[in-house]
Short mmCIF file of C-alpha atoms and ligand atoms in Angstrom, two decimals:
data_model
loop_
_atom_site.label_atom_id
_atom_site.label_comp_id
_atom_site.label_asym_id
_atom_site.label_seq_id
_atom_site.Cartn_x
_atom_site.Cartn_y
_atom_site.Cartn_z
CA MET A 1 33.64 4.88 5.38
CA ILE A 2 30.34 6.79 6.58
CA ILE A 3 30.02 8.85 3.21
CA LEU A 4 30.57 5.23 1.35
CA CYS A 5 28.00 3.69 3.24
CA SER A 6 25.42 6.08 2.94
CA LEU A 7 26.10 6.33 -1.00
CA LEU A 8 25.79 2.31 -1.17
CA VAL A 9 22.42 2.83 0.87
CA LEU A 10 21.36 5.42 -1.43
CA LEU A 11 22.49 3.34 -4.65
CA LEU A 12 20.42 0.35 -3.27
CA GLN A 13 17.14 2.39 -2.71
CA PHE A 14 17.52 3.94 -6.21
CA LYS A 15 17.87 0.45 -7.63
CA GLY A 16 14.92 -1.08 -5.87
CA ARG A 17 13.08 1.74 -6.90
CA VAL A 18 13.59 1.28 -10.53
CA THR A 19 12.88 -2.32 -10.55
CA ALA A 20 9.31 -1.39 -9.11
CA VAL A 21 8.32 1.68 -11.12
CA PRO A 22 10.07 2.66 -14.53
CA ILE A 23 12.25 5.88 -14.03
CA LEU A 24 10.29 7.65 -16.56
CA PRO A 25 6.13 7.50 -16.43
CA THR A 26 5.44 4.64 -19.01
CA LYS A 27 2.26 3.74 -20.96
CA VAL A 28 0.65 0.51 -20.50
CA THR A 29 -1.47 -1.25 -22.97
CA VAL A 30 -4.39 -3.24 -21.82
CA GLU A 31 -5.48 -5.60 -24.69
CA ILE A 32 -8.98 -7.28 -24.36
CA THR A 33 -9.47 -10.06 -26.88
CA ASN A 34 -13.01 -11.72 -27.78
CA LYS A 35 -12.66 -15.30 -26.82
CA LEU A 36 -16.52 -16.23 -26.48
CA ASN A 37 -17.62 -18.93 -28.33
CA ASN A 38 -19.78 -17.50 -31.34
CA GLU A 39 -20.84 -13.75 -29.97
CA SER A 40 -19.92 -10.62 -30.64
CA LEU A 41 -18.74 -8.73 -27.43
CA THR A 42 -19.58 -5.13 -26.62
CA LEU A 43 -17.16 -3.50 -24.43
CA HIS A 44 -16.94 -0.17 -22.61
CA CYS A 45 -14.10 0.71 -20.42
CA LYS A 46 -13.24 3.64 -18.19
CA ASP A 47 -11.56 5.12 -15.32
CA LYS A 48 -12.41 8.39 -13.06
CA TYR A 49 -11.30 10.43 -15.68
CA ASN A 50 -10.92 8.57 -18.90
CA ASP A 51 -13.94 7.41 -20.95
CA LYS A 52 -12.42 4.84 -23.60
CA GLY A 53 -15.87 4.52 -25.45
CA VAL A 54 -18.03 1.55 -26.66
CA VAL A 55 -16.59 -1.04 -28.66
CA THR A 56 -18.05 -4.26 -30.19
CA LEU A 57 -15.74 -6.73 -31.15
CA ASN A 58 -15.94 -10.22 -32.97
CA VAL A 59 -14.83 -13.44 -31.83
CA ASN A 60 -10.95 -13.48 -31.78
CA LYS A 61 -10.69 -9.85 -32.41
CA THR A 62 -8.50 -7.91 -29.98
CA TYR A 63 -9.11 -4.23 -28.79
CA ARG A 64 -6.71 -2.06 -26.97
CA PHE A 65 -6.21 1.20 -24.99
CA ARG A 66 -3.37 2.85 -23.47
CA PHE A 67 -2.71 5.04 -20.30
CA TYR A 68 -0.15 6.33 -17.93
CA PRO A 69 -0.41 4.54 -14.92
CA ASN A 70 -0.34 7.01 -11.89
CA TYR A 71 3.34 7.29 -11.10
CA PHE A 72 3.26 8.53 -7.72
CA PHE A 73 0.64 6.38 -5.95
CA PRO A 74 -0.62 3.02 -7.49
CA LEU A 75 -4.23 4.08 -7.59
CA THR A 76 -5.12 3.76 -11.46
CA LEU A 77 -8.41 1.64 -11.82
CA TYR A 78 -9.99 0.64 -15.08
CA PHE A 79 -12.89 -1.17 -15.30
CA CYS A 80 -14.96 -2.44 -18.08
CA HIS A 81 -18.87 -3.18 -18.71
CA PHE A 82 -19.28 -6.21 -20.84
CA VAL A 83 -22.15 -7.33 -22.80
CA TRP A 84 -23.31 -9.87 -25.07
CA ILE A 85 -26.28 -11.63 -25.82
CA GLU A 86 -26.60 -13.53 -22.49
CA ALA A 87 -25.00 -11.86 -20.11
CA GLU A 88 -23.70 -8.50 -18.95
CA TYR A 89 -20.66 -7.97 -16.36
CA TYR A 90 -18.41 -5.68 -14.99
CA PHE A 91 -14.70 -6.14 -14.14
CA ASN A 92 -11.82 -4.18 -13.04
CA ILE A 93 -9.82 -4.93 -15.90
CA TYR A 94 -6.85 -2.82 -14.57
CA VAL A 95 -5.76 -2.60 -10.73
CA GLN A 96 -2.44 -0.89 -10.40
CA LYS A 97 -1.99 -2.36 -7.15
CA ARG A 98 -2.44 -5.95 -8.75
CA ASP A 99 -1.23 -5.37 -12.19
CA GLY A 100 1.15 -2.82 -11.94
CA TYR A 101 3.44 -2.84 -15.47
CA CYS A 102 2.17 -6.26 -16.36
CA PHE A 103 4.60 -7.99 -18.92
CA HIS A 104 6.82 -5.55 -20.91
CA ASN A 105 3.96 -2.88 -20.31
CA ARG A 106 1.34 -5.36 -21.97
CA CYS A 107 -1.55 -6.48 -20.13
CA PRO A 108 -3.24 -9.14 -22.38
CA TRP A 109 -6.99 -10.36 -21.44
CA GLU A 110 -9.16 -12.83 -23.00
CA VAL A 111 -12.94 -12.77 -22.26
CA LEU A 112 -14.76 -15.83 -22.07
CA GLU A 113 -17.90 -16.97 -21.15
CA ASN A 114 -17.23 -17.99 -17.43
CA GLY A 115 -15.04 -14.97 -16.91
CA PRO A 116 -11.90 -12.53 -18.27
CA CYS A 117 -8.55 -14.47 -18.21
CA LYS A 118 -5.31 -12.36 -17.68
CA ILE A 119 -2.41 -13.83 -19.82
CA LYS A 120 0.95 -13.96 -18.31
CA SER A 121 4.30 -14.90 -19.98
CA GLU A 122 4.08 -18.51 -18.88
CA SER A 123 0.61 -19.05 -17.50
CA ARG A 124 -3.18 -17.43 -16.90
CA GLU A 125 -5.05 -16.15 -14.26
CA CYS A 126 -8.73 -16.78 -14.79
CA PHE A 127 -11.59 -14.78 -12.86
CA ILE A 128 -14.89 -15.86 -12.71
CA TRP A 129 -17.59 -13.04 -13.48
CA LYS A 130 -19.01 -11.23 -10.48
CA THR A 131 -20.66 -7.90 -10.90
CA SER A 132 -20.24 -6.82 -7.60
CA TYR A 133 -16.27 -6.75 -8.23
CA VAL A 134 -16.47 -3.13 -9.55
CA GLU A 135 -15.42 -0.83 -7.11
CA LYS A 136 -16.27 2.30 -9.28
CA ASN A 137 -19.82 1.16 -10.43
CA ASN A 138 -21.46 4.20 -9.92
CA THR A 139 -19.27 6.51 -12.23
CA PHE A 140 -21.21 4.69 -14.84
CA SER A 141 -23.94 7.19 -15.59
CA SER A 142 -25.63 5.44 -18.48
C1 NAG B 201 -22.59 -18.64 -34.82
O1 NAG B 201 -23.39 -17.53 -34.66
C2 NAG B 201 -23.99 -17.16 -36.25
C3 NAG B 201 -24.87 -15.98 -36.21
O2 NAG B 201 -25.77 -16.06 -34.78
C4 NAG B 201 -24.97 -18.17 -36.60
O3 NAG B 201 -25.38 -17.83 -37.99
C5 NAG B 201 -23.92 -19.37 -36.92
O4 NAG B 201 -24.67 -20.56 -36.99
C6 NAG B 201 -23.06 -19.63 -35.41
N1 NAG B 201 -22.23 -20.77 -35.42
C7 NAG B 201 -21.89 -21.71 -34.62
C8 NAG B 201 -20.57 -22.75 -34.87
O5 NAG B 201 -22.80 -22.01 -33.60
C1 NAG B 202 -11.13 -18.14 -33.07
O1 NAG B 202 -9.48 -18.94 -32.93
C2 NAG B 202 -9.84 -20.20 -32.43
C3 NAG B 202 -8.46 -20.46 -31.90
O2 NAG B 202 -7.35 -20.16 -32.48
C4 NAG B 202 -10.46 -20.82 -33.60
O3 NAG B 202 -10.49 -22.26 -33.26
C5 NAG B 202 -11.93 -20.30 -33.84
O4 NAG B 202 -12.15 -20.90 -35.15
C6 NAG B 202 -11.61 -18.99 -34.01
N1 NAG B 202 -13.13 -18.42 -34.34
C7 NAG B 202 -13.36 -17.53 -35.28
C8 NAG B 202 -14.80 -17.13 -35.37
O5 NAG B 202 -12.28 -16.74 -35.96
C1 NAG B 203 -23.43 -2.10 -10.08
O1 NAG B 203 -24.26 -1.67 -10.99
C2 NAG B 203 -25.10 -2.66 -11.21
C3 NAG B 203 -26.14 -2.17 -12.48
O2 NAG B 203 -26.45 -0.66 -12.07
C4 NAG B 203 -26.06 -3.03 -9.76
O3 NAG B 203 -26.93 -3.99 -10.49
C5 NAG B 203 -25.14 -3.47 -8.93
O4 NAG B 203 -25.82 -3.67 -7.82
C6 NAG B 203 -23.99 -2.56 -8.70
N1 NAG B 203 -22.92 -3.04 -7.88
C7 NAG B 203 -22.80 -2.22 -6.62
C8 NAG B 203 -21.63 -2.94 -5.78
O5 NAG B 203 -22.90 -1.23 -6.62
#
């Protein structure tokens, strides 16, 4: 009986873990779409270790990048520098504690004049630009 119980507890723990984190390390794709009114959007995303480079997007165009979130500790943080003619902002586009594996490992965003919106399966969550939101500001060197 005791053995059965501990087996059950083990099983439940295992199941709980699987729903939170995939069994094997899995890549997440961040997708950023330029939804500005009529401006090209230049963006530069990086984390502490990887620089995804500078890209410029025309209106309605989407840029994607993929990475493995940290498997053991939810500490992965990607931030982007967004620039268009009138404005320049930083935003934490992927915060592992906030975003996890998003929806089927896809994290789509739309960038608007007022701020970025996270597209969820049945809703959207919009953020207002706020430069101080960037935690790893100082790792931008140029
Ligand atoms: C969009 O921008 C282009 C280039 O700046 C300009 O020629 C065009 O008239 C603009 N269109 C609208 C609808 O504002
Ligand atoms: C971008 O997409 C929106 C919505 O589909 C559309 O109304 C708009 O005309 C598109 N703009 C450009 C420049 O393609
Ligand atoms: C982030 O960098 C910008 C531009 O260099 C600077 O103006 C801003 O004060 C910095 N924010 C923080 C929180 O360090």
